[in-house]
PDB file of C-alpha atoms in Angstrom:
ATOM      1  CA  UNK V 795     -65.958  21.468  40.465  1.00  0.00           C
ATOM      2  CA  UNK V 796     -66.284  25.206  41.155  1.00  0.00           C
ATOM      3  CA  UNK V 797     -63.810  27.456  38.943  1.00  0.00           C
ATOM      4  CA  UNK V 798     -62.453  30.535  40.355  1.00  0.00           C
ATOM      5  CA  UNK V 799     -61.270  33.419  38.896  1.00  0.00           C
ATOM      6  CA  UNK V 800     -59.488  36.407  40.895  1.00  0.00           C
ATOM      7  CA  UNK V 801     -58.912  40.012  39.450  1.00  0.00           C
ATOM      8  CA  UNK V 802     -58.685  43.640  41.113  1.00  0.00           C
ATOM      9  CA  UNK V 803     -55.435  43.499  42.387  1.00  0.00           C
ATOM     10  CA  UNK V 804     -52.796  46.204  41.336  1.00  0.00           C
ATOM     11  CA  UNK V 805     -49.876  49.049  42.490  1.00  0.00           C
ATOM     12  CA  UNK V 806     -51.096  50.966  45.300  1.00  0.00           C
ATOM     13  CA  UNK V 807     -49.311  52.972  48.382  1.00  0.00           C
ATOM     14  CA  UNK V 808     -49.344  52.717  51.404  1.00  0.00           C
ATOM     15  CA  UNK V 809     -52.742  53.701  52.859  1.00  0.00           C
ATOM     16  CA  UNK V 810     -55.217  53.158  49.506  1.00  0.00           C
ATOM     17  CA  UNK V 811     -57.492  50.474  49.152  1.00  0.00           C
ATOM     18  CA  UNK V 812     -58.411  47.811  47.222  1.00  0.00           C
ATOM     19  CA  UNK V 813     -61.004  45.522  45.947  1.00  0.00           C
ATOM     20  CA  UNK V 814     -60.771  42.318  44.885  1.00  0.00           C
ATOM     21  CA  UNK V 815     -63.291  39.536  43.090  1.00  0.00           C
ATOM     22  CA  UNK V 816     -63.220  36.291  42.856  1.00  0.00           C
ATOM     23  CA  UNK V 817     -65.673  35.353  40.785  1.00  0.00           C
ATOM     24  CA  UNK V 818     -66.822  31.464  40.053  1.00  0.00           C
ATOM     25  CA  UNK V 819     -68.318  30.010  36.501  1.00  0.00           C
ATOM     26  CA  UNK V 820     -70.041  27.423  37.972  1.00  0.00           C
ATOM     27  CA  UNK V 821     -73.812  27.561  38.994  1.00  0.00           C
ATOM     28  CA  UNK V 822     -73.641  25.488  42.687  1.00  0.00           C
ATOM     29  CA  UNK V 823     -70.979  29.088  43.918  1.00  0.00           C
ATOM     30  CA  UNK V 824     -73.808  29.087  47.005  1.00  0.00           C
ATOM     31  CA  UNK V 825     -73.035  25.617  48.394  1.00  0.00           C
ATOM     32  CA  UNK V 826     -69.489  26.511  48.922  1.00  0.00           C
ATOM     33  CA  UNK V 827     -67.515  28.482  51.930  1.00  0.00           C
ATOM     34  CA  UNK V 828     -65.051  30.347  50.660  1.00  0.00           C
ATOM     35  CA  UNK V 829     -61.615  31.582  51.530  1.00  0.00           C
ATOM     36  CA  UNK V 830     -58.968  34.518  50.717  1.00  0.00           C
ATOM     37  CA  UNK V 831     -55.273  33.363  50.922  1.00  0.00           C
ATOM     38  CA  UNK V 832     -52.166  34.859  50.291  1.00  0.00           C
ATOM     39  CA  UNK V 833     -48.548  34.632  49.355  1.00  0.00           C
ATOM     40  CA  UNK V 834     -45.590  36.789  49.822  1.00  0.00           C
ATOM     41  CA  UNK V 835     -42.767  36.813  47.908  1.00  0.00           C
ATOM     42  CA  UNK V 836     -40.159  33.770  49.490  1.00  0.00           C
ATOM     43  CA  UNK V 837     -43.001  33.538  52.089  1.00  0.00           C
ATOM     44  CA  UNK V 838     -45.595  30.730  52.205  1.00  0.00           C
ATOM     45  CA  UNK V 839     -48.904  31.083  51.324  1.00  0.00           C
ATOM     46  CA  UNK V 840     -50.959  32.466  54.400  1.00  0.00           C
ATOM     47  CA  UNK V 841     -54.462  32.790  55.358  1.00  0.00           C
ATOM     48  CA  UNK V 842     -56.307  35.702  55.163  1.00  0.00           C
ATOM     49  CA  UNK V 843     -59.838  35.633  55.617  1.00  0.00           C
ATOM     50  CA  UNK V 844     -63.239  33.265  55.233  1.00  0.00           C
ATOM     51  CA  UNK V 845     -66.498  33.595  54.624  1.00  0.00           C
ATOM     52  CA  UNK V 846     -69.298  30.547  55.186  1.00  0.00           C
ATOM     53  CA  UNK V 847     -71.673  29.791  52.105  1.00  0.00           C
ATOM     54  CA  UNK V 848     -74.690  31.860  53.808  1.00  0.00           C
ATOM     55  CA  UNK V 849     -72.281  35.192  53.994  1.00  0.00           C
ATOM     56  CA  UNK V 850     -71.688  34.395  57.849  1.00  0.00           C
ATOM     57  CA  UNK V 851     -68.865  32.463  60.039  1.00  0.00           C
ATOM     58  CA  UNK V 852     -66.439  34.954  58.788  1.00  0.00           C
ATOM     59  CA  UNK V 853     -62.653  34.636  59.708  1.00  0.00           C
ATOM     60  CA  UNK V 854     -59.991  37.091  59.346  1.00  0.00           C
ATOM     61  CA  UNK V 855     -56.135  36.493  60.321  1.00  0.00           C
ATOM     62  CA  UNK V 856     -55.469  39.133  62.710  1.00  0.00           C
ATOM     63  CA  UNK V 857     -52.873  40.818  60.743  1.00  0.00           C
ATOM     64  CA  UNK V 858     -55.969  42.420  58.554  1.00  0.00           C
ATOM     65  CA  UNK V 859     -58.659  42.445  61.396  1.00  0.00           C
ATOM     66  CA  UNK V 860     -59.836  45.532  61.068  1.00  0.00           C
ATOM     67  CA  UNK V 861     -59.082  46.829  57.368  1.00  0.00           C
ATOM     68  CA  UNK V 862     -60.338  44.140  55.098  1.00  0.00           C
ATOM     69  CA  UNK V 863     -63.883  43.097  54.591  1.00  0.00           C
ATOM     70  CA  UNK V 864     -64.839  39.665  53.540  1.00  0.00           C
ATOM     71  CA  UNK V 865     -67.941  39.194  51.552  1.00  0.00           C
ATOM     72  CA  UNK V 866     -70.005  37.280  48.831  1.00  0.00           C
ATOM     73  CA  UNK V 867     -73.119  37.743  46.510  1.00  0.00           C
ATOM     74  CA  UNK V 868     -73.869  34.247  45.975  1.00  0.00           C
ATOM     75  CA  UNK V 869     -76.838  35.826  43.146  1.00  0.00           C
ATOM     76  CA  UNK V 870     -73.749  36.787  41.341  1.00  0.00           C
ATOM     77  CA  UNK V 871     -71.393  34.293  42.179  1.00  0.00           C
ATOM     78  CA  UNK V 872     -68.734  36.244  43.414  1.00  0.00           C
ATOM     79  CA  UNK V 873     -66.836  37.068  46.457  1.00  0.00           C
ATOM     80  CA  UNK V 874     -64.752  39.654  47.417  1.00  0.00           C
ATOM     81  CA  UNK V 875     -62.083  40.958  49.699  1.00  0.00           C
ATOM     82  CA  UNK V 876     -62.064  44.736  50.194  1.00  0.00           C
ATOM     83  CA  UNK V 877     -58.856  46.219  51.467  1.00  0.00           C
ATOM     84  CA  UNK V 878     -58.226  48.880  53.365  1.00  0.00           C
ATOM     85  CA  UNK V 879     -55.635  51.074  54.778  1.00  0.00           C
ATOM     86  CA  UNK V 880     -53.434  49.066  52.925  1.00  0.00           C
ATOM     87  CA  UNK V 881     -49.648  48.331  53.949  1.00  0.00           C
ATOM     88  CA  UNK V 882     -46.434  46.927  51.985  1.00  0.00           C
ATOM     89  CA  UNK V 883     -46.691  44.287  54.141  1.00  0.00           C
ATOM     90  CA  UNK V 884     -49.795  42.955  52.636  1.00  0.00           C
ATOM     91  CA  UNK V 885     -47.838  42.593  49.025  1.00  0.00           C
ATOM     92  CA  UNK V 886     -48.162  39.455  47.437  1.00  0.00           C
ATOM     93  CA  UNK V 887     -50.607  37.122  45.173  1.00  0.00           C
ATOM     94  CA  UNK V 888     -54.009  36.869  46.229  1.00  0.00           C
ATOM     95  CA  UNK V 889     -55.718  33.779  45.884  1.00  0.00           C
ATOM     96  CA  UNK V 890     -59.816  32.393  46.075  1.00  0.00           C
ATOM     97  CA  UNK V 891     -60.762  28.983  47.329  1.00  0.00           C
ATOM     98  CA  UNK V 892     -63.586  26.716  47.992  1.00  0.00           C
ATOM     99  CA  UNK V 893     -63.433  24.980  51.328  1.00  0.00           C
ATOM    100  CA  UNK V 894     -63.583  21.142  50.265  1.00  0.00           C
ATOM    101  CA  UNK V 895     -63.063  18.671  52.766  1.00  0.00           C
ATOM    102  CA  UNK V 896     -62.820  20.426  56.654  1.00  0.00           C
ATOM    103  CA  UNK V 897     -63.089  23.413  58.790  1.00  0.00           C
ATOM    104  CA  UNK V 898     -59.941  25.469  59.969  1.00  0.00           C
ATOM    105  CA  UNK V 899     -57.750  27.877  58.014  1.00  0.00           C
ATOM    106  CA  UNK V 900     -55.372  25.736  56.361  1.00  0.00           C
ATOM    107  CA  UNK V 901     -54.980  25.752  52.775  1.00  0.00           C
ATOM    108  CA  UNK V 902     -55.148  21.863  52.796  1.00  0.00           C
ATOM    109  CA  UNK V 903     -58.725  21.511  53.370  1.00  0.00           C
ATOM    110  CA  UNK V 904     -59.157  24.356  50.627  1.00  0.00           C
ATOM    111  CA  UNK V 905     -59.302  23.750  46.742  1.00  0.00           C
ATOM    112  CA  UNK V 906     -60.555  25.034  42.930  1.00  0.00           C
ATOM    113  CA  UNK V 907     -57.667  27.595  43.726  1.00  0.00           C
ATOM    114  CA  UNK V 908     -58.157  30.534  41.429  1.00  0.00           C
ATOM    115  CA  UNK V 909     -54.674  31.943  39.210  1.00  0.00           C
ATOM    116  CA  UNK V 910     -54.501  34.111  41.898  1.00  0.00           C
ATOM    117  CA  UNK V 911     -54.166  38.493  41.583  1.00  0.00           C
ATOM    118  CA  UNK V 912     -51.191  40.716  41.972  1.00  0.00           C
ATOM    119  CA  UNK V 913     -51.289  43.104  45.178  1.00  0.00           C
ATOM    120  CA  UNK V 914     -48.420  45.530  45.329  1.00  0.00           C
ATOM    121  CA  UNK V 915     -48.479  47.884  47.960  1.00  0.00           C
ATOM    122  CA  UNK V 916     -45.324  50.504  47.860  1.00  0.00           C
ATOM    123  CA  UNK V 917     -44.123  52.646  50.737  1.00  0.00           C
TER     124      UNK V 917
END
């Protein structure tokens, strides 16, 4: 199966930007859609955005429509989530997935979660 690895997060205030990768040691990354999830502290983990194998069908959770970017080199096997105009609200762990076994935005039908990257966003 696909690993995933997720780095680029960090401590930012309100208004910066981040970027993050997810990048994936494993040489089928282009036969995969791919998704960004979160999770806020005592919160469950939400989704954020996805991003079909091709670079297309993308998805975004309206509470970052507008200020982050999903997108993917599948030549380097990586995706990435740029953030922008960031808010507190958008603290927590940022995770990578493959989609595995159906459409929609649940984490259920997503798997080969990454360890996940620290966004902290201050005020």
């Amino acid at each position: 199966q696909v690993q995933l690895v997720e780095s680029g997060g960090g401590l930012v205030q309100a208004g910066d930007s981040l970027r993050l990768s997810c990048a994936a040691s494993e040489g089928t990354f282009s036969r995969y859609a791919m998704g960004w999830f979160r999770q806020a502290p005592e919160k469950e983990r939400e989704f954020v955005a996805a991003i079909n194998s091709y670079g297309g069908g993308i998805d975004y959770a309206d509470s970052v429509k507008g200020r982050f970017t999903i997108s993917r080199d599948n030549a380097r096997s990586t995706m990435y989530l740029q953030m922008n105009s960031l808010k507190p609200e958008d603290t927590g762990i940022y995770y990578c997935a493959a989609r595995i076994t159906g459409p929609g935005r649940s984490a259920a039908v997503f798997g080969s979660w990454g360890q996940g990257t620290q966004v902290t966003v201050s005020s």
